[in-house]
């Protein structure tokens, strides 16, 4: 029976290693038939904008842009913290595939029935 899994990410290009590993784990979760959400908050919301992950390629890992695209193509969802996104005055017309701006209630709804999570 498939379950749920959440990856919380609070960084972007300010910590490319953490951002990359977060999406590696998210890809593993969705490939394991888990309904998977990556929740981007604080600085992590910057990755929701097309082009932000371009050029991030940690040694030993696929480029972050590819990891994010593969995650979305596999059915993964990217929740983007609305207040964090607005605070940074980012362009909500340029979201990456799979990203949706949500309030905290949406994350609570997703996790309320029991959902393991990891944070980066």
PDB file of C-alpha atoms in Angstrom:
ATOM      1  CA  UNK A   1       0.000   0.000   0.000  1.00  0.00           C
ATOM      2  CA  UNK A   2       1.517   3.338  -0.999  1.00  0.00           C
ATOM      3  CA  UNK A   3       2.100   5.898   1.707  1.00  0.00           C
ATOM      4  CA  UNK A   4       3.138   9.493   1.923  1.00  0.00           C
ATOM      5  CA  UNK A   5       6.524  11.120   2.315  1.00  0.00           C
ATOM      6  CA  UNK A   6       7.549  14.746   2.807  1.00  0.00           C
ATOM      7  CA  UNK A   7      10.909  16.389   2.219  1.00  0.00           C
ATOM      8  CA  UNK A   8      11.240  19.835   3.765  1.00  0.00           C
ATOM      9  CA  UNK A   9      13.862  22.077   2.194  1.00  0.00           C
ATOM     10  CA  UNK A  10      14.864  25.473   3.594  1.00  0.00           C
ATOM     11  CA  UNK A  11      17.786  26.275   1.347  1.00  0.00           C
ATOM     12  CA  UNK A  12      18.506  26.738  -2.345  1.00  0.00           C
ATOM     13  CA  UNK A  13      21.714  27.812  -4.047  1.00  0.00           C
ATOM     14  CA  UNK A  14      22.974  29.027  -0.669  1.00  0.00           C
ATOM     15  CA  UNK A  15      23.473  25.345   0.179  1.00  0.00           C
ATOM     16  CA  UNK A  16      23.568  23.412  -3.096  1.00  0.00           C
ATOM     17  CA  UNK A  17      24.613  20.192  -1.361  1.00  0.00           C
ATOM     18  CA  UNK A  18      21.516  20.139   0.865  1.00  0.00           C
ATOM     19  CA  UNK A  19      19.218  21.153  -1.995  1.00  0.00           C
ATOM     20  CA  UNK A  20      20.608  18.388  -4.207  1.00  0.00           C
ATOM     21  CA  UNK A  21      20.372  15.676  -1.563  1.00  0.00           C
ATOM     22  CA  UNK A  22      16.806  16.734  -0.727  1.00  0.00           C
ATOM     23  CA  UNK A  23      15.738  16.098  -4.316  1.00  0.00           C
ATOM     24  CA  UNK A  24      17.720  12.842  -4.480  1.00  0.00           C
ATOM     25  CA  UNK A  25      15.733  11.595  -1.476  1.00  0.00           C
ATOM     26  CA  UNK A  26      12.484  12.935  -2.926  1.00  0.00           C
ATOM     27  CA  UNK A  27      13.137  11.039  -6.160  1.00  0.00           C
ATOM     28  CA  UNK A  28      13.821   7.865  -4.188  1.00  0.00           C
ATOM     29  CA  UNK A  29      10.555   8.307  -2.299  1.00  0.00           C
ATOM     30  CA  UNK A  30       8.425   8.871  -5.381  1.00  0.00           C
ATOM     31  CA  UNK A  31      10.158   5.949  -7.121  1.00  0.00           C
ATOM     32  CA  UNK A  32       9.196   3.832  -4.115  1.00  0.00           C
ATOM     33  CA  UNK A  33       5.539   4.520  -4.850  1.00  0.00           C
ATOM     34  CA  UNK A  34       5.180   7.100  -2.083  1.00  0.00           C
ATOM     35  CA  UNK A  35       2.955  10.115  -2.611  1.00  0.00           C
ATOM     36  CA  UNK A  36       5.746  12.630  -2.183  1.00  0.00           C
ATOM     37  CA  UNK A  37       5.833  16.353  -1.507  1.00  0.00           C
ATOM     38  CA  UNK A  38       8.867  18.592  -1.351  1.00  0.00           C
ATOM     39  CA  UNK A  39       7.973  21.562   0.832  1.00  0.00           C
ATOM     40  CA  UNK A  40      10.076  24.615  -0.006  1.00  0.00           C
ATOM     41  CA  UNK A  41      10.218  27.269   2.691  1.00  0.00           C
ATOM     42  CA  UNK A  42      12.391  30.236   3.655  1.00  0.00           C
ATOM     43  CA  UNK A  43      15.314  30.400   1.152  1.00  0.00           C
ATOM     44  CA  UNK A  44      14.215  27.110  -0.437  1.00  0.00           C
ATOM     45  CA  UNK A  45      11.374  28.885  -2.252  1.00  0.00           C
ATOM     46  CA  UNK A  46      13.907  30.348  -4.671  1.00  0.00           C
ATOM     47  CA  UNK A  47      14.150  26.919  -6.331  1.00  0.00           C
ATOM     48  CA  UNK A  48      10.496  27.192  -7.375  1.00  0.00           C
ATOM     49  CA  UNK A  49      11.405  29.784  -9.997  1.00  0.00           C
ATOM     50  CA  UNK A  50      12.514  28.517 -13.406  1.00  0.00           C
ATOM     51  CA  UNK A  51      16.238  28.914 -13.897  1.00  0.00           C
ATOM     52  CA  UNK A  52      17.136  29.098 -10.205  1.00  0.00           C
ATOM     53  CA  UNK A  53      18.550  25.565 -10.156  1.00  0.00           C
ATOM     54  CA  UNK A  54      20.439  25.957 -13.421  1.00  0.00           C
ATOM     55  CA  UNK A  55      24.134  25.404 -12.958  1.00  0.00           C
ATOM     56  CA  UNK A  56      23.828  23.600  -9.616  1.00  0.00           C
ATOM     57  CA  UNK A  57      25.666  20.315 -10.060  1.00  0.00           C
ATOM     58  CA  UNK A  58      27.221  18.760  -6.994  1.00  0.00           C
ATOM     59  CA  UNK A  59      29.985  16.229  -7.608  1.00  0.00           C
ATOM     60  CA  UNK A  60      28.629  12.697  -7.635  1.00  0.00           C
ATOM     61  CA  UNK A  61      25.018  13.754  -8.210  1.00  0.00           C
ATOM     62  CA  UNK A  62      22.819  14.583 -11.175  1.00  0.00           C
ATOM     63  CA  UNK A  63      22.351  18.308 -11.768  1.00  0.00           C
ATOM     64  CA  UNK A  64      19.718  19.790  -9.467  1.00  0.00           C
ATOM     65  CA  UNK A  65      17.639  21.005 -12.416  1.00  0.00           C
ATOM     66  CA  UNK A  66      17.403  17.415 -13.713  1.00  0.00           C
ATOM     67  CA  UNK A  67      16.562  16.031 -10.273  1.00  0.00           C
ATOM     68  CA  UNK A  68      13.730  18.529  -9.938  1.00  0.00           C
ATOM     69  CA  UNK A  69      12.406  17.809 -13.439  1.00  0.00           C
ATOM     70  CA  UNK A  70      12.563  14.047 -12.891  1.00  0.00           C
ATOM     71  CA  UNK A  71      10.746  14.410  -9.576  1.00  0.00           C
ATOM     72  CA  UNK A  72       7.893  16.360 -11.165  1.00  0.00           C
ATOM     73  CA  UNK A  73       7.720  14.000 -14.157  1.00  0.00           C
ATOM     74  CA  UNK A  74       7.357  11.067 -11.762  1.00  0.00           C
ATOM     75  CA  UNK A  75       4.348  12.712 -10.119  1.00  0.00           C
ATOM     76  CA  UNK A  76       6.050  14.439  -7.207  1.00  0.00           C
ATOM     77  CA  UNK A  77       4.578  17.686  -5.942  1.00  0.00           C
ATOM     78  CA  UNK A  78       6.466  20.776  -4.895  1.00  0.00           C
ATOM     79  CA  UNK A  79       4.672  22.889  -2.320  1.00  0.00           C
ATOM     80  CA  UNK A  80       5.996  26.442  -2.066  1.00  0.00           C
ATOM     81  CA  UNK A  81       5.445  28.408   1.137  1.00  0.00           C
ATOM     82  CA  UNK A  82       3.289  31.356   0.159  1.00  0.00           C
ATOM     83  CA  UNK A  83       4.496  33.914   2.743  1.00  0.00           C
ATOM     84  CA  UNK A  84       8.143  32.947   2.114  1.00  0.00           C
ATOM     85  CA  UNK A  85       7.673  33.366  -1.645  1.00  0.00           C
ATOM     86  CA  UNK A  86       5.909  36.716  -1.307  1.00  0.00           C
ATOM     87  CA  UNK A  87       8.480  38.033   1.162  1.00  0.00           C
ATOM     88  CA  UNK A  88      11.195  37.502  -1.441  1.00  0.00           C
ATOM     89  CA  UNK A  89       9.117  39.157  -4.173  1.00  0.00           C
ATOM     90  CA  UNK A  90       9.653  36.225  -6.565  1.00  0.00           C
ATOM     91  CA  UNK A  91       7.837  35.818  -9.886  1.00  0.00           C
ATOM     92  CA  UNK A  92       4.822  33.572  -9.445  1.00  0.00           C
ATOM     93  CA  UNK A  93       4.352  33.370 -13.225  1.00  0.00           C
ATOM     94  CA  UNK A  94       7.660  31.536 -13.609  1.00  0.00           C
ATOM     95  CA  UNK A  95       7.172  28.460 -11.433  1.00  0.00           C
ATOM     96  CA  UNK A  96       8.922  25.200 -12.281  1.00  0.00           C
ATOM     97  CA  UNK A  97       6.839  22.231 -13.327  1.00  0.00           C
ATOM     98  CA  UNK A  98       5.156  20.595 -10.352  1.00  0.00           C
ATOM     99  CA  UNK A  99       5.372  23.650  -8.092  1.00  0.00           C
ATOM    100  CA  UNK A 100       2.338  25.195  -6.483  1.00  0.00           C
ATOM    101  CA  UNK A 101       2.229  28.037  -3.978  1.00  0.00           C
ATOM    102  CA  UNK A 102       0.400  26.957  -0.843  1.00  0.00           C
ATOM    103  CA  UNK A 103      -0.320  28.048   2.681  1.00  0.00           C
ATOM    104  CA  UNK A 104       0.720  26.059   5.702  1.00  0.00           C
ATOM    105  CA  UNK A 105      -2.729  24.474   5.927  1.00  0.00           C
ATOM    106  CA  UNK A 106      -2.067  22.520   2.723  1.00  0.00           C
ATOM    107  CA  UNK A 107       1.062  20.967   4.218  1.00  0.00           C
ATOM    108  CA  UNK A 108      -0.796  20.151   7.422  1.00  0.00           C
ATOM    109  CA  UNK A 109      -3.570  18.522   5.389  1.00  0.00           C
ATOM    110  CA  UNK A 110      -1.014  16.395   3.502  1.00  0.00           C
ATOM    111  CA  UNK A 111       0.778  15.278   6.646  1.00  0.00           C
ATOM    112  CA  UNK A 112      -2.166  14.976   9.027  1.00  0.00           C
ATOM    113  CA  UNK A 113      -2.903  11.326   8.327  1.00  0.00           C
ATOM    114  CA  UNK A 114       0.617  10.296   9.203  1.00  0.00           C
ATOM    115  CA  UNK A 115       3.572  11.075   7.034  1.00  0.00           C
ATOM    116  CA  UNK A 116       7.278  10.573   7.623  1.00  0.00           C
ATOM    117  CA  UNK A 117       9.441  13.537   6.736  1.00  0.00           C
ATOM    118  CA  UNK A 118      13.025  14.620   6.479  1.00  0.00           C
ATOM    119  CA  UNK A 119      14.372  18.157   6.559  1.00  0.00           C
ATOM    120  CA  UNK A 120      17.303  19.755   4.810  1.00  0.00           C
TER     121      UNK A 120
END
